[in-house]
Amino acid sequence: MRSVGQPQGRPWAAAAVGKHSHEYEYGSKQYLLMCGVGGLLSCGLTHTFIVPLDLIKCRMQVDPAKYKGIFRGFGVTLQEDGLRGLARGWAPTLIGYSLQGFFKFGLYEDFKIRYAEMLGRKKAYRWRTGLYLAASASAEFFADIALAPMEAVKVRVQTQPGYARTLRTAAPRMFAEEGLRAFYKGVGPLWMRQIPYTMMKFACFERTVEALYTYVVPKPQSQCTKTEQLAVTFVAGYIAGVFCAFVSHPADSVVSVLNKEKGSSAFGVLRRLGFWGVWKGLFARIIMIGTLTALQWFIYDSVKVYFKLPRPPVPRAPPEESRKKK
């Protein structure tokens, strides 16, 4: 990675960042590393915070007869496991999603810069949605490799009664019984779930922010306070999260069942669940992912503000593009 003086990740955002007003130069290794730290905090903290809802969602997916709804699921869990039972799986969640967030956000910023440089100013602006999709898909591919082991442990702890209650007991048992395959057999379905989710998460967020500043916010972004900009970030993040829940939920159902059962395959689980079965727990996932995505973007942007990272404005057409439209 090389340092760049201009905001080349968004080459259409002319003179976006005054380099002397920031602690880190846009596109530098230090900048990308801090973006990764922001992703680590945003994903690790938010996913751990919603472990109880995620627990109920997973149990609704793998045992819909017993966990017939969100409130019923919470009631059964409290009755059988007590209040502490709602936190089951917090350790693998914190570790797994912190690693995923580090690579997801850090690599997204890196790929966005690289792809924009490959396209050039004009094409980077015209094809910016495709650029967001490609950069986020590339980043998520690697992020899921980091996430897969802890996701497998989390689901096993949360959905298989009597197997293990903690990361310290579940991981060694899984390795002893199934070897490394136990931790990576779900990486394929994880890609199926997470890559579409992340593509929607980043592309929808970027374009929603652009639309909010263009059509909703009554003043230019440059005149908005940091608090107002963070509010726009939160709203755009929630809108993106709702769409993310829809596109990723079927694969999420397959991952939950697959990691619970030994010797199962993704296609076998999909055939057994059927069309309606893969949509179990969707409402819980919409609430969870909408809130999760909004908080993630809010925390990520807050980290950029705190560490004085460059925050380029929404994309603008290069001068030659603007003249063509007149």
Short mmCIF file of C-alpha atoms in Angstrom, two decimals:
data_model
loop_
_atom_site.label_atom_id
_atom_site.label_comp_id
_atom_site.label_asym_id
_atom_site.label_seq_id
_atom_site.Cartn_x
_atom_site.Cartn_y
_atom_site.Cartn_z
CA MET A 1 0.00 0.00 0.00
CA ARG A 2 1.31 3.42 -0.78
CA SER A 3 0.56 6.77 0.75
CA VAL A 4 -1.36 9.20 -1.35
CA GLY A 5 -1.68 12.91 -0.98
CA GLN A 6 -5.08 13.26 -2.63
CA PRO A 7 -8.25 11.32 -1.79
CA GLN A 8 -7.78 8.88 -4.63
CA GLY A 9 -10.22 6.38 -3.15
CA ARG A 10 -12.83 8.88 -4.26
CA PRO A 11 -11.04 10.67 -7.09
CA TRP A 12 -14.27 12.42 -8.06
CA ALA A 13 -14.36 14.17 -4.65
CA ALA A 14 -12.06 16.96 -5.69
CA ALA A 15 -9.84 18.38 -2.97
CA ALA A 16 -11.87 16.42 -0.47
CA VAL A 17 -9.44 16.38 2.39
CA GLY A 18 -7.03 19.01 3.59
CA LYS A 19 -4.13 16.86 4.62
CA HIS A 20 -2.74 19.25 7.22
CA SER A 21 -5.97 19.22 9.26
CA HIS A 22 -5.79 15.48 9.93
CA GLU A 23 -3.60 13.16 11.94
CA TYR A 24 -3.39 10.58 9.15
CA GLU A 25 -2.91 10.97 5.41
CA TYR A 26 -5.75 9.56 3.34
CA GLY A 27 -4.81 6.20 1.83
CA SER A 28 -1.65 5.73 3.91
CA LYS A 29 -0.90 2.48 5.74
CA GLN A 30 -1.58 4.22 9.04
CA TYR A 31 -4.94 5.47 7.76
CA LEU A 32 -5.99 2.00 6.58
CA LEU A 33 -4.83 0.44 9.85
CA MET A 34 -6.93 2.88 11.87
CA CYS A 35 -9.91 2.16 9.61
CA GLY A 36 -9.40 -1.48 10.53
CA VAL A 37 -9.38 -0.55 14.22
CA GLY A 38 -12.63 1.34 13.70
CA GLY A 39 -14.13 -1.74 12.08
CA LEU A 40 -12.87 -3.96 14.91
CA LEU A 41 -14.59 -1.80 17.50
CA SER A 42 -17.79 -1.28 15.51
CA CYS A 43 -18.37 -4.96 14.66
CA GLY A 44 -17.00 -6.52 17.86
CA LEU A 45 -18.92 -4.29 20.25
CA THR A 46 -22.24 -4.27 18.40
CA HIS A 47 -22.42 -8.00 17.74
CA THR A 48 -21.56 -8.72 21.38
CA PHE A 49 -24.21 -6.24 22.55
CA ILE A 50 -26.97 -8.07 20.67
CA VAL A 51 -25.94 -11.62 21.62
CA PRO A 52 -29.30 -12.29 23.36
CA LEU A 53 -31.28 -11.41 20.22
CA ASP A 54 -28.85 -13.37 18.04
CA LEU A 55 -29.21 -16.35 20.36
CA ILE A 56 -33.00 -16.36 20.00
CA LYS A 57 -32.75 -15.85 16.23
CA CYS A 58 -30.43 -18.86 15.85
CA ARG A 59 -32.66 -21.05 18.00
CA MET A 60 -35.73 -20.05 16.01
CA GLN A 61 -33.90 -21.13 12.87
CA VAL A 62 -32.75 -24.54 14.12
CA ASP A 63 -35.77 -25.43 16.30
CA PRO A 64 -38.81 -23.45 15.11
CA ALA A 65 -41.25 -25.79 16.84
CA LYS A 66 -39.86 -24.91 20.26
CA TYR A 67 -38.93 -21.28 19.64
CA LYS A 68 -42.02 -20.04 17.81
CA GLY A 69 -41.32 -16.32 18.03
CA ILE A 70 -39.09 -13.71 19.59
CA PHE A 71 -41.02 -13.33 22.84
CA ARG A 72 -41.67 -17.06 23.11
CA GLY A 73 -37.97 -17.68 22.47
CA PHE A 74 -36.90 -15.31 25.22
CA GLY A 75 -39.41 -16.89 27.61
CA VAL A 76 -38.24 -20.45 26.96
CA THR A 77 -34.57 -19.45 27.24
CA LEU A 78 -35.09 -17.60 30.52
CA GLN A 79 -37.08 -20.52 31.92
CA GLU A 80 -34.49 -23.14 30.99
CA ASP A 81 -31.17 -21.26 31.32
CA GLY A 82 -31.90 -18.20 33.41
CA LEU A 83 -30.72 -14.68 32.70
CA ARG A 84 -27.11 -15.81 32.16
CA GLY A 85 -28.30 -18.08 29.39
CA LEU A 86 -29.06 -15.07 27.20
CA ALA A 87 -25.35 -14.22 27.10
CA ARG A 88 -24.28 -17.65 25.88
CA GLY A 89 -21.81 -17.37 23.03
CA TRP A 90 -20.58 -13.86 23.86
CA ALA A 91 -16.85 -14.77 23.83
CA PRO A 92 -16.66 -16.29 20.31
CA THR A 93 -18.93 -13.48 19.12
CA LEU A 94 -16.61 -10.79 20.47
CA ILE A 95 -13.45 -12.41 19.08
CA GLY A 96 -14.89 -13.50 15.73
CA TYR A 97 -16.66 -10.30 14.79
CA SER A 98 -13.82 -8.11 16.00
CA LEU A 99 -11.49 -9.92 13.58
CA GLN A 100 -14.10 -9.76 10.84
CA GLY A 101 -14.66 -6.03 11.36
CA PHE A 102 -10.94 -5.28 11.26
CA PHE A 103 -10.52 -6.88 7.84
CA LYS A 104 -13.92 -5.85 6.49
CA PHE A 105 -13.55 -2.10 6.99
CA GLY A 106 -9.80 -1.86 6.57
CA LEU A 107 -9.74 -3.87 3.35
CA TYR A 108 -12.85 -2.10 2.02
CA GLU A 109 -11.08 1.24 2.22
CA ASP A 110 -8.00 -0.28 0.60
CA PHE A 111 -9.86 -2.00 -2.24
CA LYS A 112 -11.93 1.12 -2.86
CA ILE A 113 -8.76 3.15 -3.36
CA ARG A 114 -7.15 0.52 -5.58
CA TYR A 115 -10.22 -0.03 -7.78
CA ALA A 116 -10.81 3.71 -8.14
CA GLU A 117 -7.22 4.21 -9.27
CA MET A 118 -7.65 1.42 -11.82
CA LEU A 119 -10.82 3.01 -13.21
CA GLY A 120 -9.70 6.62 -13.27
CA ARG A 121 -11.66 9.75 -12.30
CA LYS A 122 -14.48 9.58 -14.84
CA LYS A 123 -15.29 5.89 -14.58
CA ALA A 124 -14.85 5.84 -10.81
CA TYR A 125 -17.63 8.41 -10.53
CA ARG A 126 -19.92 6.91 -13.17
CA TRP A 127 -19.54 3.39 -11.84
CA ARG A 128 -19.27 4.27 -8.15
CA THR A 129 -22.03 1.86 -7.11
CA GLY A 130 -20.22 -0.99 -8.84
CA LEU A 131 -16.99 0.17 -7.22
CA TYR A 132 -18.59 -0.03 -3.75
CA LEU A 133 -19.98 -3.48 -4.53
CA ALA A 134 -16.67 -4.83 -5.80
CA ALA A 135 -14.60 -3.37 -2.96
CA SER A 136 -16.95 -4.63 -0.25
CA ALA A 137 -17.23 -8.12 -1.78
CA SER A 138 -13.44 -8.39 -2.00
CA ALA A 139 -13.00 -7.28 1.61
CA GLU A 140 -15.68 -9.60 2.95
CA PHE A 141 -14.15 -12.65 1.26
CA PHE A 142 -11.09 -12.33 3.48
CA ALA A 143 -13.00 -11.12 6.54
CA ASP A 144 -15.12 -14.28 6.59
CA ILE A 145 -12.06 -16.51 6.68
CA ALA A 146 -11.17 -14.75 9.94
CA LEU A 147 -14.75 -15.02 11.24
CA ALA A 148 -15.59 -18.64 10.35
CA PRO A 149 -13.95 -20.48 13.29
CA MET A 150 -15.57 -18.36 15.99
CA GLU A 151 -18.93 -18.34 14.17
CA ALA A 152 -18.90 -22.14 14.19
CA VAL A 153 -18.16 -22.20 17.92
CA LYS A 154 -20.81 -19.58 18.65
CA VAL A 155 -23.59 -21.46 16.87
CA ARG A 156 -22.60 -24.77 18.46
CA VAL A 157 -22.66 -23.23 21.95
CA GLN A 158 -25.95 -21.43 21.38
CA THR A 159 -27.99 -24.11 19.61
CA GLN A 160 -26.79 -27.56 20.70
CA PRO A 161 -28.06 -28.29 24.23
CA GLY A 162 -25.56 -29.99 26.50
CA TYR A 163 -22.65 -29.68 24.07
CA ALA A 164 -20.68 -26.89 25.73
CA ARG A 165 -21.39 -23.60 27.46
CA THR A 166 -18.18 -21.67 26.78
CA LEU A 167 -15.55 -21.08 24.11
CA ARG A 168 -12.92 -22.78 26.27
CA THR A 169 -14.84 -26.03 26.34
CA ALA A 170 -16.46 -25.95 22.90
CA ALA A 171 -13.42 -25.25 20.71
CA PRO A 172 -11.21 -28.11 22.02
CA ARG A 173 -14.10 -30.57 21.78
CA MET A 174 -14.93 -29.54 18.22
CA PHE A 175 -11.28 -29.95 17.19
CA ALA A 176 -10.98 -33.34 18.90
CA GLU A 177 -14.14 -34.70 17.26
CA GLU A 178 -13.96 -33.18 13.78
CA GLY A 179 -10.57 -31.53 13.34
CA LEU A 180 -10.15 -28.22 11.51
CA ARG A 181 -13.16 -28.99 9.30
CA ALA A 182 -15.44 -28.20 12.25
CA PHE A 183 -14.29 -24.58 12.14
CA TYR A 184 -14.35 -24.03 8.38
CA LYS A 185 -17.14 -26.25 7.04
CA GLY A 186 -19.47 -23.26 7.26
CA VAL A 187 -17.21 -20.82 5.40
CA GLY A 188 -18.99 -21.43 2.06
CA PRO A 189 -22.47 -20.63 3.41
CA LEU A 190 -20.87 -17.81 5.38
CA TRP A 191 -19.65 -16.28 2.12
CA MET A 192 -23.16 -16.77 0.71
CA ARG A 193 -24.59 -14.89 3.67
CA GLN A 194 -21.98 -12.26 4.37
CA ILE A 195 -20.81 -11.20 0.91
CA PRO A 196 -24.31 -10.15 -0.34
CA TYR A 197 -24.94 -8.63 3.09
CA THR A 198 -21.73 -6.59 3.02
CA MET A 199 -22.20 -5.53 -0.61
CA MET A 200 -25.63 -4.19 0.32
CA LYS A 201 -24.31 -2.74 3.58
CA PHE A 202 -21.61 -0.64 1.96
CA ALA A 203 -23.17 0.23 -1.41
CA CYS A 204 -26.60 1.05 0.06
CA PHE A 205 -25.01 3.08 2.84
CA GLU A 206 -22.78 5.08 0.49
CA ARG A 207 -25.63 5.90 -1.92
CA THR A 208 -28.09 6.62 0.92
CA VAL A 209 -25.68 9.10 2.48
CA GLU A 210 -25.33 10.73 -0.93
CA ALA A 211 -29.12 10.90 -1.34
CA LEU A 212 -29.70 12.28 2.17
CA TYR A 213 -27.26 15.14 1.65
CA THR A 214 -28.68 15.83 -1.81
CA TYR A 215 -32.43 15.66 -1.11
CA VAL A 216 -33.06 15.70 2.66
CA VAL A 217 -30.43 17.62 4.63
CA PRO A 218 -31.20 21.34 4.18
CA LYS A 219 -27.57 22.48 3.98
CA PRO A 220 -24.34 21.27 2.36
CA GLN A 221 -22.37 18.56 4.13
CA SER A 222 -19.45 20.93 4.64
CA GLN A 223 -21.69 23.19 6.74
CA CYS A 224 -23.01 20.37 8.94
CA THR A 225 -21.56 19.88 12.41
CA LYS A 226 -19.89 16.59 13.31
CA THR A 227 -22.96 15.65 15.34
CA GLU A 228 -25.25 16.30 12.37
CA GLN A 229 -23.01 14.26 10.08
CA LEU A 230 -23.00 11.37 12.56
CA ALA A 231 -26.82 11.53 12.68
CA VAL A 232 -26.92 11.18 8.88
CA THR A 233 -24.52 8.24 9.22
CA PHE A 234 -26.85 6.51 11.71
CA VAL A 235 -29.98 6.97 9.57
CA ALA A 236 -28.23 5.77 6.41
CA GLY A 237 -26.82 2.81 8.31
CA TYR A 238 -30.26 1.73 9.54
CA ILE A 239 -31.77 1.95 6.06
CA ALA A 240 -28.90 -0.13 4.69
CA GLY A 241 -29.33 -2.65 7.51
CA VAL A 242 -32.96 -3.38 6.65
CA PHE A 243 -32.00 -4.26 3.09
CA CYS A 244 -29.06 -6.31 4.36
CA ALA A 245 -31.35 -8.47 6.49
CA PHE A 246 -33.47 -9.47 3.50
CA VAL A 247 -30.64 -10.39 1.15
CA SER A 248 -28.66 -12.41 3.70
CA HIS A 249 -31.32 -14.16 5.79
CA PRO A 250 -31.74 -17.43 3.81
CA ALA A 251 -28.01 -18.12 3.92
CA ASP A 252 -27.95 -17.16 7.61
CA SER A 253 -30.56 -19.87 8.31
CA VAL A 254 -28.43 -22.45 6.49
CA VAL A 255 -25.30 -21.43 8.44
CA SER A 256 -27.12 -21.76 11.78
CA VAL A 257 -28.37 -25.29 11.04
CA LEU A 258 -25.13 -26.38 9.36
CA ASN A 259 -22.92 -25.42 12.29
CA LYS A 260 -25.26 -27.12 14.73
CA GLU A 261 -25.21 -30.53 13.04
CA LYS A 262 -22.31 -32.88 12.42
CA GLY A 263 -21.80 -34.22 8.89
CA SER A 264 -24.40 -31.97 7.30
CA SER A 265 -23.96 -30.12 4.00
CA ALA A 266 -25.19 -26.72 2.90
CA PHE A 267 -27.30 -28.10 0.03
CA GLY A 268 -28.75 -30.81 2.27
CA VAL A 269 -29.78 -28.25 4.88
CA LEU A 270 -31.25 -25.99 2.20
CA ARG A 271 -33.36 -28.81 0.74
CA ARG A 272 -34.60 -29.83 4.18
CA LEU A 273 -35.55 -26.32 5.26
CA GLY A 274 -37.40 -25.51 2.02
CA PHE A 275 -38.45 -22.07 0.80
CA TRP A 276 -40.41 -21.02 3.88
CA GLY A 277 -38.02 -22.59 6.37
CA VAL A 278 -35.12 -20.34 5.38
CA TRP A 279 -37.19 -17.26 6.28
CA LYS A 280 -37.80 -18.28 9.90
CA GLY A 281 -36.63 -15.58 12.30
CA LEU A 282 -36.64 -12.84 9.63
CA PHE A 283 -38.40 -10.25 11.80
CA ALA A 284 -35.87 -10.76 14.60
CA ARG A 285 -33.07 -10.45 12.06
CA ILE A 286 -34.48 -7.20 10.61
CA ILE A 287 -34.55 -5.63 14.08
CA MET A 288 -31.13 -7.03 14.87
CA ILE A 289 -29.39 -6.15 11.60
CA GLY A 290 -31.02 -2.73 11.21
CA THR A 291 -29.89 -1.66 14.66
CA LEU A 292 -26.56 -3.42 14.27
CA THR A 293 -25.68 -1.81 10.95
CA ALA A 294 -26.70 1.66 12.09
CA LEU A 295 -24.58 1.37 15.24
CA GLN A 296 -21.64 -0.04 13.31
CA TRP A 297 -21.52 2.87 10.90
CA PHE A 298 -22.03 5.31 13.78
CA ILE A 299 -19.15 3.82 15.79
CA TYR A 300 -16.92 3.56 12.71
CA ASP A 301 -17.51 7.19 11.77
CA SER A 302 -17.06 8.25 15.40
CA VAL A 303 -13.66 6.55 15.45
CA LYS A 304 -12.72 8.52 12.34
CA VAL A 305 -13.78 11.74 14.08
CA TYR A 306 -11.94 10.88 17.32
CA PHE A 307 -8.66 9.97 15.64
CA LYS A 308 -9.01 12.81 13.12
CA LEU A 309 -9.07 10.52 10.13
CA PRO A 310 -9.94 12.13 6.78
CA ARG A 311 -13.65 11.82 6.01
CA PRO A 312 -14.14 12.64 2.30
CA PRO A 313 -17.42 14.31 1.34
CA VAL A 314 -20.09 12.65 -0.76
CA PRO A 315 -19.03 12.02 -4.38
CA ARG A 316 -19.19 14.86 -6.87
CA ALA A 317 -18.95 14.61 -10.61
CA PRO A 318 -15.57 15.62 -12.07
CA PRO A 319 -15.69 19.03 -13.80
CA GLU A 320 -15.93 17.50 -17.26
CA GLU A 321 -18.87 15.34 -16.15
CA SER A 322 -20.67 18.37 -14.70
CA ARG A 323 -20.27 20.34 -17.93
CA LYS A 324 -21.77 17.53 -20.00
CA LYS A 325 -24.97 17.65 -17.92
CA LYS A 326 -25.51 21.38 -18.61
#
